[in-house]
GROMACS .gro file of C-alpha atoms in nm:
model
  313
    1MET     CA    1   0.687   1.208  -3.195
    2LEU     CA    2   1.035   1.178  -3.045
    3PRO     CA    3   1.349   1.146  -3.261
    4ILE     CA    4   1.454   0.781  -3.270
    5GLU     CA    5   1.782   0.857  -3.090
    6LEU     CA    6   1.589   0.989  -2.790
    7VAL     CA    7   1.350   0.693  -2.758
    8ILE     CA    8   1.563   0.474  -2.530
    9PRO     CA    9   1.683   0.760  -2.301
   10ALA     CA   10   1.323   0.888  -2.271
   11ALA     CA   11   1.196   0.540  -2.185
   12LEU     CA   12   1.462   0.490  -1.917
   13LEU     CA   13   1.395   0.835  -1.772
   14GLY     CA   14   1.021   0.760  -1.772
   15ILE     CA   15   1.075   0.435  -1.582
   16LEU     CA   16   1.293   0.616  -1.327
   17PHE     CA   17   1.027   0.887  -1.277
   18LEU     CA   18   0.754   0.626  -1.241
   19TYR     CA   19   0.938   0.420  -0.982
   20LYS     CA   20   1.071   0.700  -0.762
   21SER     CA   21   0.752   0.908  -0.782
   22SER     CA   22   0.534   0.609  -0.695
   23ASP     CA   23   0.757   0.538  -0.397
   24ILE     CA   24   0.711   0.897  -0.276
   25LEU     CA   25   0.336   0.887  -0.347
   26ILE     CA   26   0.278   0.570  -0.145
   27GLU     CA   27   0.483   0.699   0.148
   28GLY     CA   28   0.295   1.030   0.141
   29THR     CA   29  -0.041   0.850   0.130
   30ALA     CA   30   0.036   0.621   0.423
   31LYS     CA   31   0.184   0.900   0.638
   32THR     CA   32  -0.095   1.148   0.563
   33ALA     CA   33  -0.357   0.888   0.652
   34MET     CA   34  -0.181   0.814   0.980
   35LYS     CA   35  -0.144   1.182   1.073
   36LEU     CA   36  -0.504   1.270   0.985
   37GLY     CA   37  -0.644   0.964   1.157
   38ILE     CA   38  -0.812   0.826   0.844
   39SER     CA   39  -0.743   0.506   0.654
   40SER     CA   40  -0.500   0.498   0.361
   41LEU     CA   41  -0.789   0.346   0.165
   42VAL     CA   42  -0.985   0.673   0.181
   43ILE     CA   43  -0.693   0.867   0.030
   44SER     CA   44  -0.620   0.598  -0.231
   45LEU     CA   45  -0.986   0.592  -0.341
   46THR     CA   46  -0.988   0.969  -0.391
   47LEU     CA   47  -0.669   1.174  -0.415
   48VAL     CA   48  -0.436   0.897  -0.537
   49ALA     CA   49  -0.694   0.744  -0.774
   50TYR     CA   50  -0.789   1.079  -0.925
   51GLY     CA   51  -0.426   1.185  -0.952
   52THR     CA   52  -0.318   0.870  -1.135
   53SER     CA   53  -0.617   0.911  -1.371
   54THR     CA   54  -0.495   1.252  -1.487
   55PRO     CA   55  -0.349   1.110  -1.815
   56GLU     CA   56  -0.691   0.962  -1.903
   57LEU     CA   57  -0.852   1.297  -1.822
   58ALA     CA   58  -0.610   1.493  -2.039
   59ILE     CA   59  -0.623   1.258  -2.339
   60SER     CA   60  -0.998   1.182  -2.338
   61VAL     CA   61  -1.128   1.535  -2.284
   62THR     CA   62  -0.879   1.683  -2.533
   63ALA     CA   63  -0.967   1.418  -2.794
   64ALA     CA   64  -1.340   1.483  -2.747
   65ALA     CA   65  -1.292   1.860  -2.771
   66GLN     CA   66  -1.094   1.813  -3.095
   67GLY     CA   67  -1.365   1.596  -3.251
   68HIS     CA   68  -1.213   1.249  -3.199
   69PRO     CA   69  -1.478   1.062  -2.995
   70GLY     CA   70  -1.335   0.720  -3.076
   71ILE     CA   71  -1.004   0.801  -2.908
   72SER     CA   72  -1.176   0.956  -2.608
   73TYR     CA   73  -1.428   0.676  -2.557
   74GLY     CA   74  -1.187   0.394  -2.640
   75ASN     CA   75  -0.922   0.527  -2.406
   76ILE     CA   76  -1.163   0.532  -2.110
   77ILE     CA   77  -1.308   0.185  -2.171
   78GLY     CA   78  -0.966   0.038  -2.252
   79SER     CA   79  -0.811   0.192  -1.941
   80CYS     CA   80  -1.089   0.055  -1.716
   81ILE     CA   81  -1.039  -0.295  -1.859
   82ALA     CA   82  -0.661  -0.268  -1.819
   83ASN     CA   83  -0.704  -0.150  -1.459
   84LEU     CA   84  -0.917  -0.449  -1.359
   85LEU     CA   85  -0.737  -0.727  -1.546
   86LEU     CA   86  -0.381  -0.617  -1.617
   87ILE     CA   87  -0.300  -0.403  -1.315
   88LEU     CA   88  -0.489  -0.596  -1.046
   89GLY     CA   89  -0.360  -0.918  -1.206
   90ILE     CA   90   0.002  -0.805  -1.182
   91GLY     CA   91  -0.054  -0.681  -0.826
   92ALA     CA   92  -0.203  -1.015  -0.716
   93LEU     CA   93   0.082  -1.199  -0.888
   94ILE     CA   94   0.339  -0.991  -0.699
   95ARG     CA   95   0.171  -1.061  -0.365
   96PRO     CA   96  -0.175  -1.197  -0.272
   97MET     CA   97  -0.385  -0.899  -0.162
   98PRO     CA   98  -0.631  -0.932   0.129
   99VAL     CA   99  -0.963  -0.750   0.094
  100GLU     CA  100  -1.081  -0.686   0.446
  101ARG     CA  101  -1.243  -0.345   0.463
  102GLY     CA  102  -1.619  -0.312   0.419
  103ILE     CA  103  -1.570   0.033   0.263
  104LEU     CA  104  -1.365  -0.122  -0.021
  105ARG     CA  105  -1.638  -0.374  -0.098
  106ARG     CA  106  -1.895  -0.095  -0.094
  107GLU     CA  107  -1.692   0.107  -0.346
  108LEU     CA  108  -1.671  -0.201  -0.566
  109LEU     CA  109  -2.051  -0.207  -0.591
  110ILE     CA  110  -2.049   0.165  -0.677
  111MET     CA  111  -1.791   0.097  -0.951
  112ILE     CA  112  -2.015  -0.177  -1.094
  113ALA     CA  113  -2.315   0.058  -1.087
  114ALA     CA  114  -2.109   0.324  -1.270
  115THR     CA  115  -2.008   0.063  -1.530
  116ALA     CA  116  -2.374  -0.034  -1.581
  117LEU     CA  117  -2.453   0.335  -1.644
  118LEU     CA  118  -2.236   0.313  -1.957
  119PHE     CA  119  -2.522   0.132  -2.129
  120LEU     CA  120  -2.721   0.455  -2.111
  121ILE     CA  121  -2.503   0.586  -2.396
  122PRO     CA  122  -2.618   0.334  -2.663
  123LEU     CA  123  -2.972   0.333  -2.518
  124PHE     CA  124  -3.005   0.712  -2.543
  125GLU     CA  125  -2.841   0.697  -2.885
  126ILE     CA  126  -3.114   0.458  -3.007
  127LEU     CA  127  -3.386   0.677  -2.850
  128GLY     CA  128  -3.240   0.989  -3.012
  129VAL     CA  129  -3.156   1.157  -2.682
  130PRO     CA  130  -2.844   1.381  -2.706
  131THR     CA  131  -2.537   1.230  -2.537
  132LEU     CA  132  -2.500   1.567  -2.368
  133VAL     CA  133  -2.783   1.450  -2.140
  134VAL     CA  134  -2.591   1.131  -2.054
  135GLY     CA  135  -2.284   1.340  -1.977
  136ALA     CA  136  -2.487   1.555  -1.740
  137VAL     CA  137  -2.625   1.242  -1.569
  138PHE     CA  138  -2.272   1.105  -1.522
  139LEU     CA  139  -2.146   1.433  -1.375
  140VAL     CA  140  -2.440   1.456  -1.133
  141CYS     CA  141  -2.376   1.096  -1.025
  142PHE     CA  142  -2.007   1.174  -0.969
  143THR     CA  143  -2.093   1.479  -0.756
  144LEU     CA  144  -2.336   1.275  -0.545
  145TYR     CA  145  -2.081   0.993  -0.510
  146LEU     CA  146  -1.805   1.230  -0.400
  147PHE     CA  147  -2.032   1.396  -0.143
  148TYR     CA  148  -2.148   1.057  -0.011
  149PHE     CA  149  -1.796   0.913   0.004
  150LEU     CA  150  -1.639   1.210   0.183
  151ARG     CA  151  -1.926   1.221   0.431
  152SER     CA  152  -1.887   0.849   0.503
  153ALA     CA  153  -1.509   0.886   0.533
  154MET     CA  154  -1.543   1.162   0.791
  155ARG     CA  155  -1.781   0.945   0.995
  156GLU     CA  156  -1.525   0.664   0.997
  157ARG     CA  157  -1.238   0.896   1.078
  158LYS     CA  158  -1.021   0.792   1.367
  159SER     CA  159  -0.929   1.032   1.645
  160SER     CA  160  -0.643   1.269   1.568
  161ASN     CA  161  -0.482   1.559   1.743
  162THR     CA  162  -0.360   1.905   1.648
  163GLU     CA  163   0.006   1.802   1.659
  164HIS     CA  164  -0.057   1.535   1.398
  165LEU     CA  165  -0.257   1.775   1.180
  166SER     CA  166   0.025   2.029   1.188
  167LYS     CA  167   0.269   1.775   1.042
  168THR     CA  168   0.067   1.667   0.741
  169GLY     CA  169   0.185   1.945   0.508
  170LYS     CA  170   0.507   1.768   0.411
  171TYR     CA  171   0.330   1.442   0.332
  172ILE     CA  172   0.054   1.610   0.130
  173PHE     CA  173   0.336   1.768  -0.071
  174PHE     CA  174   0.476   1.415  -0.117
  175ILE     CA  175   0.138   1.304  -0.259
  176ILE     CA  176   0.111   1.599  -0.500
  177GLY     CA  177   0.476   1.574  -0.606
  178GLY     CA  178   0.446   1.198  -0.647
  179ILE     CA  179   0.139   1.231  -0.870
  180ILE     CA  180   0.312   1.491  -1.089
  181GLY     CA  181   0.622   1.272  -1.117
  182VAL     CA  182   0.416   0.964  -1.207
  183ILE     CA  183   0.235   1.159  -1.482
  184ILE     CA  184   0.565   1.287  -1.625
  185GLY     CA  185   0.709   0.934  -1.619
  186ALA     CA  186   0.402   0.789  -1.790
  187TRP     CA  187   0.411   1.058  -2.061
  188LEU     CA  188   0.779   0.990  -2.133
  189LEU     CA  189   0.724   0.615  -2.154
  190VAL     CA  190   0.415   0.645  -2.376
  191GLU     CA  191   0.583   0.895  -2.610
  192SER     CA  192   0.892   0.675  -2.647
  193SER     CA  193   0.680   0.362  -2.707
  194VAL     CA  194   0.460   0.529  -2.969
  195SER     CA  195   0.763   0.681  -3.143
  196LEU     CA  196   0.935   0.342  -3.157
  197ALA     CA  197   0.620   0.172  -3.289
  198ARG     CA  198   0.580   0.432  -3.564
  199PHE     CA  199   0.947   0.402  -3.655
  200LEU     CA  200   0.902   0.024  -3.690
  201GLY     CA  201   0.589   0.072  -3.902
  202VAL     CA  202   0.331  -0.064  -3.656
  203PRO     CA  203  -0.020   0.055  -3.760
  204GLU     CA  204  -0.154   0.347  -3.559
  205ILE     CA  205  -0.480   0.165  -3.482
  206ILE     CA  206  -0.285  -0.102  -3.295
  207ILE     CA  207  -0.098   0.171  -3.109
  208ALA     CA  208  -0.428   0.331  -3.008
  209LEU     CA  209  -0.588   0.005  -2.893
  210THR     CA  210  -0.291  -0.101  -2.684
  211MET     CA  211  -0.031   0.163  -2.605
  212VAL     CA  212  -0.266   0.456  -2.546
  213SER     CA  213  -0.506   0.282  -2.307
  214VAL     CA  214  -0.233   0.084  -2.130
  215GLY     CA  215  -0.001   0.384  -2.138
  216THR     CA  216  -0.249   0.613  -1.966
  217SER     CA  217  -0.291   0.339  -1.702
  218LEU     CA  218   0.083   0.327  -1.628
  219PRO     CA  219   0.049   0.546  -1.316
  220GLU     CA  220  -0.211   0.306  -1.172
  221LEU     CA  221   0.008   0.010  -1.272
  222VAL     CA  222   0.321   0.133  -1.098
  223VAL     CA  223   0.143   0.267  -0.787
  224SER     CA  224  -0.070  -0.045  -0.736
  225SER     CA  225   0.215  -0.288  -0.809
  226LEU     CA  226   0.451  -0.115  -0.567
  227ALA     CA  227   0.174  -0.093  -0.306
  228ALA     CA  228   0.107  -0.468  -0.343
  229PHE     CA  229   0.479  -0.540  -0.301
  230ARG     CA  230   0.478  -0.334   0.020
  231LYS     CA  231   0.169  -0.516   0.153
  232GLN     CA  232  -0.045  -0.201   0.115
  233SER     CA  233  -0.337  -0.384  -0.047
  234ASP     CA  234  -0.583  -0.108   0.047
  235ILE     CA  235  -0.384   0.138  -0.164
  236ALA     CA  236  -0.333  -0.111  -0.449
  237ILE     CA  237  -0.700  -0.208  -0.486
  238GLY     CA  238  -0.848   0.127  -0.379
  239ASN     CA  239  -0.645   0.306  -0.647
  240ILE     CA  240  -0.796   0.084  -0.919
  241ILE     CA  241  -1.157   0.103  -0.802
  242GLY     CA  242  -1.137   0.479  -0.747
  243SER     CA  243  -0.974   0.530  -1.088
  244ASN     CA  244  -1.248   0.339  -1.270
  245ILE     CA  245  -1.523   0.538  -1.095
  246PHE     CA  246  -1.338   0.860  -1.182
  247ASN     CA  247  -1.281   0.752  -1.545
  248ILE     CA  248  -1.645   0.665  -1.609
  249LEU     CA  249  -1.841   0.926  -1.415
  250LEU     CA  250  -1.618   1.233  -1.442
  251ILE     CA  251  -1.389   1.191  -1.744
  252LEU     CA  252  -1.647   1.030  -1.973
  253GLY     CA  253  -1.912   1.267  -1.838
  254LEU     CA  254  -1.700   1.567  -1.937
  255SER     CA  255  -1.615   1.413  -2.276
  256LEU     CA  256  -1.984   1.359  -2.356
  257LEU     CA  257  -2.045   1.732  -2.312
  258PHE     CA  258  -1.821   1.805  -2.611
  259ILE     CA  259  -1.921   1.554  -2.876
  260PRO     CA  260  -2.163   1.262  -2.936
  261MET     CA  261  -2.013   0.915  -2.915
  262ASN     CA  262  -2.115   0.611  -3.117
  263ALA     CA  263  -2.135   0.347  -2.844
  264THR     CA  264  -2.359   0.097  -3.025
  265ALA     CA  265  -2.054  -0.026  -3.218
  266SER     CA  266  -1.873  -0.089  -2.888
  267LEU     CA  267  -2.134  -0.299  -2.707
  268VAL     CA  268  -1.894  -0.595  -2.701
  269HIS     CA  269  -1.636  -0.392  -2.509
  270LEU     CA  270  -1.898  -0.244  -2.275
  271THR     CA  271  -2.038  -0.589  -2.201
  272PHE     CA  272  -1.689  -0.729  -2.142
  273LEU     CA  273  -1.610  -0.447  -1.898
  274LEU     CA  274  -1.935  -0.507  -1.707
  275VAL     CA  275  -1.875  -0.884  -1.692
  276ILE     CA  276  -1.522  -0.853  -1.553
  277SER     CA  277  -1.645  -0.591  -1.306
  278LEU     CA  278  -1.911  -0.835  -1.184
  279LEU     CA  279  -1.646  -1.108  -1.156
  280MET     CA  280  -1.475  -0.894  -0.891
  281ILE     CA  281  -1.769  -0.958  -0.652
  282PRO     CA  282  -1.694  -1.325  -0.572
  283LEU     CA  283  -1.321  -1.248  -0.564
  284MET     CA  284  -1.367  -0.980  -0.300
  285TYR     CA  285  -1.657  -1.123  -0.103
  286THR     CA  286  -1.533  -1.484  -0.073
  287GLY     CA  287  -1.195  -1.591   0.055
  288GLY     CA  288  -1.103  -1.238   0.158
  289LYS     CA  289  -0.817  -1.187  -0.088
  290LEU     CA  290  -0.699  -1.175  -0.446
  291SER     CA  291  -0.468  -1.476  -0.483
  292ARG     CA  292  -0.186  -1.538  -0.729
  293LEU     CA  293  -0.414  -1.782  -0.911
  294ASN     CA  294  -0.669  -1.501  -0.948
  295GLY     CA  295  -0.390  -1.282  -1.084
  296ILE     CA  296  -0.288  -1.541  -1.343
  297CYS     CA  297  -0.651  -1.582  -1.456
  298MET     CA  298  -0.688  -1.202  -1.488
  299LEU     CA  299  -0.374  -1.175  -1.702
  300LEU     CA  300  -0.483  -1.466  -1.924
  301LEU     CA  301  -0.823  -1.303  -1.969
  302TYR     CA  302  -0.659  -0.972  -2.062
  303SER     CA  303  -0.429  -1.150  -2.310
  304GLY     CA  304  -0.736  -1.310  -2.467
  305TYR     CA  305  -0.904  -0.970  -2.494
  306LEU     CA  306  -0.598  -0.822  -2.666
  307GLY     CA  307  -0.596  -1.119  -2.904
  308TYR     CA  308  -0.961  -1.049  -2.987
  309LEU     CA  309  -0.876  -0.684  -3.060
  310PHE     CA  310  -0.593  -0.774  -3.297
  311PHE     CA  311  -0.791  -1.036  -3.488
  312SER     CA  312  -1.099  -0.812  -3.516
  313ILE     CA  313  -0.909  -0.533  -3.694
   0.00000   0.00000   0.00000
C-alpha cells in the first residue's frame, strides 16, 4: 500500500507510462508486421495480447500458489468480462471499428470455445475429478491453439525480403519495451487506486471485484483504445480476443495446477461471460463493424453487471 501523499503522483506517473508505452507498442507492432510481411493482427493476437495479459498472469498464478483461489479465478473471469464489454465498448465509442479479416472471426470462435471450456470446472467438481485435470486440459488446448495459429499465420504470410527482416530488431525492441512500460504503468495506477480506496475506507471486497480485474485489464484498455483512435481496428480487437484466449487457456490452466477452485458458486458469472462472448458473433459477422451504438450497449451492459455485483454483496 502506498503512502497517501504518493497516491496522486503515482497515478499520474502510471497514466504517463500507459500512454507513452502504448504509443510505442502500437508503432512497433505495425512496423514489425510490415517488415516481416505479416498482418498486424497476427502480432496483436499473440505477442501484444500475451504481453498485455502479463498482469493477469502474475496476479492469478501468484494468488493460486498462495492459496487464494477466489482472487485468481475472479480476476481471470472479471478481466475477460471487462475486456469484452468495457474495453471493446470504449474502443467502439472512440471510433467505429471494422471487422474485415476472416482470421479475426475465426479467432472469435476459438475464444468462444475456450469460454465454453470453463464449464468443465464445475462439471468436474461435481463429478469429483481433480481440477488439476482441468488445468492440464486447458494447457494442452492452449498448446494446440498456439501451434495451429502460428502455422496458419505462416501460411498467410506475405512476401518479404532480407532487407526488411534485417530492420525488424528495433521495432521488436519497441514491442518489448512498450509491453514492459504498459505493465509498469498499470501497476502504478492500480496501486494508487487501491491505496486511495483503503484510505477512504472502501471495503476490500469491492476493491477486488472492480479495481483488481479492471486494473489488470488496463494495458488492454489503453492499447486497444489508442489503436481504435488510430484506425488500427485489427490491433484493437485482436488484442482483446487474444488476451481472453490467453487468460482462460494458459493463465487459468496454470492456476488450476496449484489449487482447486470452487466454480459452482460462480456459474452466474461464467454464464454471463459465455453469453456476451456469443453476442460478439452477430456483431462481427453482420454489418462488418463495431459501431458506436454497439459500444454504448456494451458499456451499459457492463454498468449493469457492476451494479449486480455491488447489490449481491
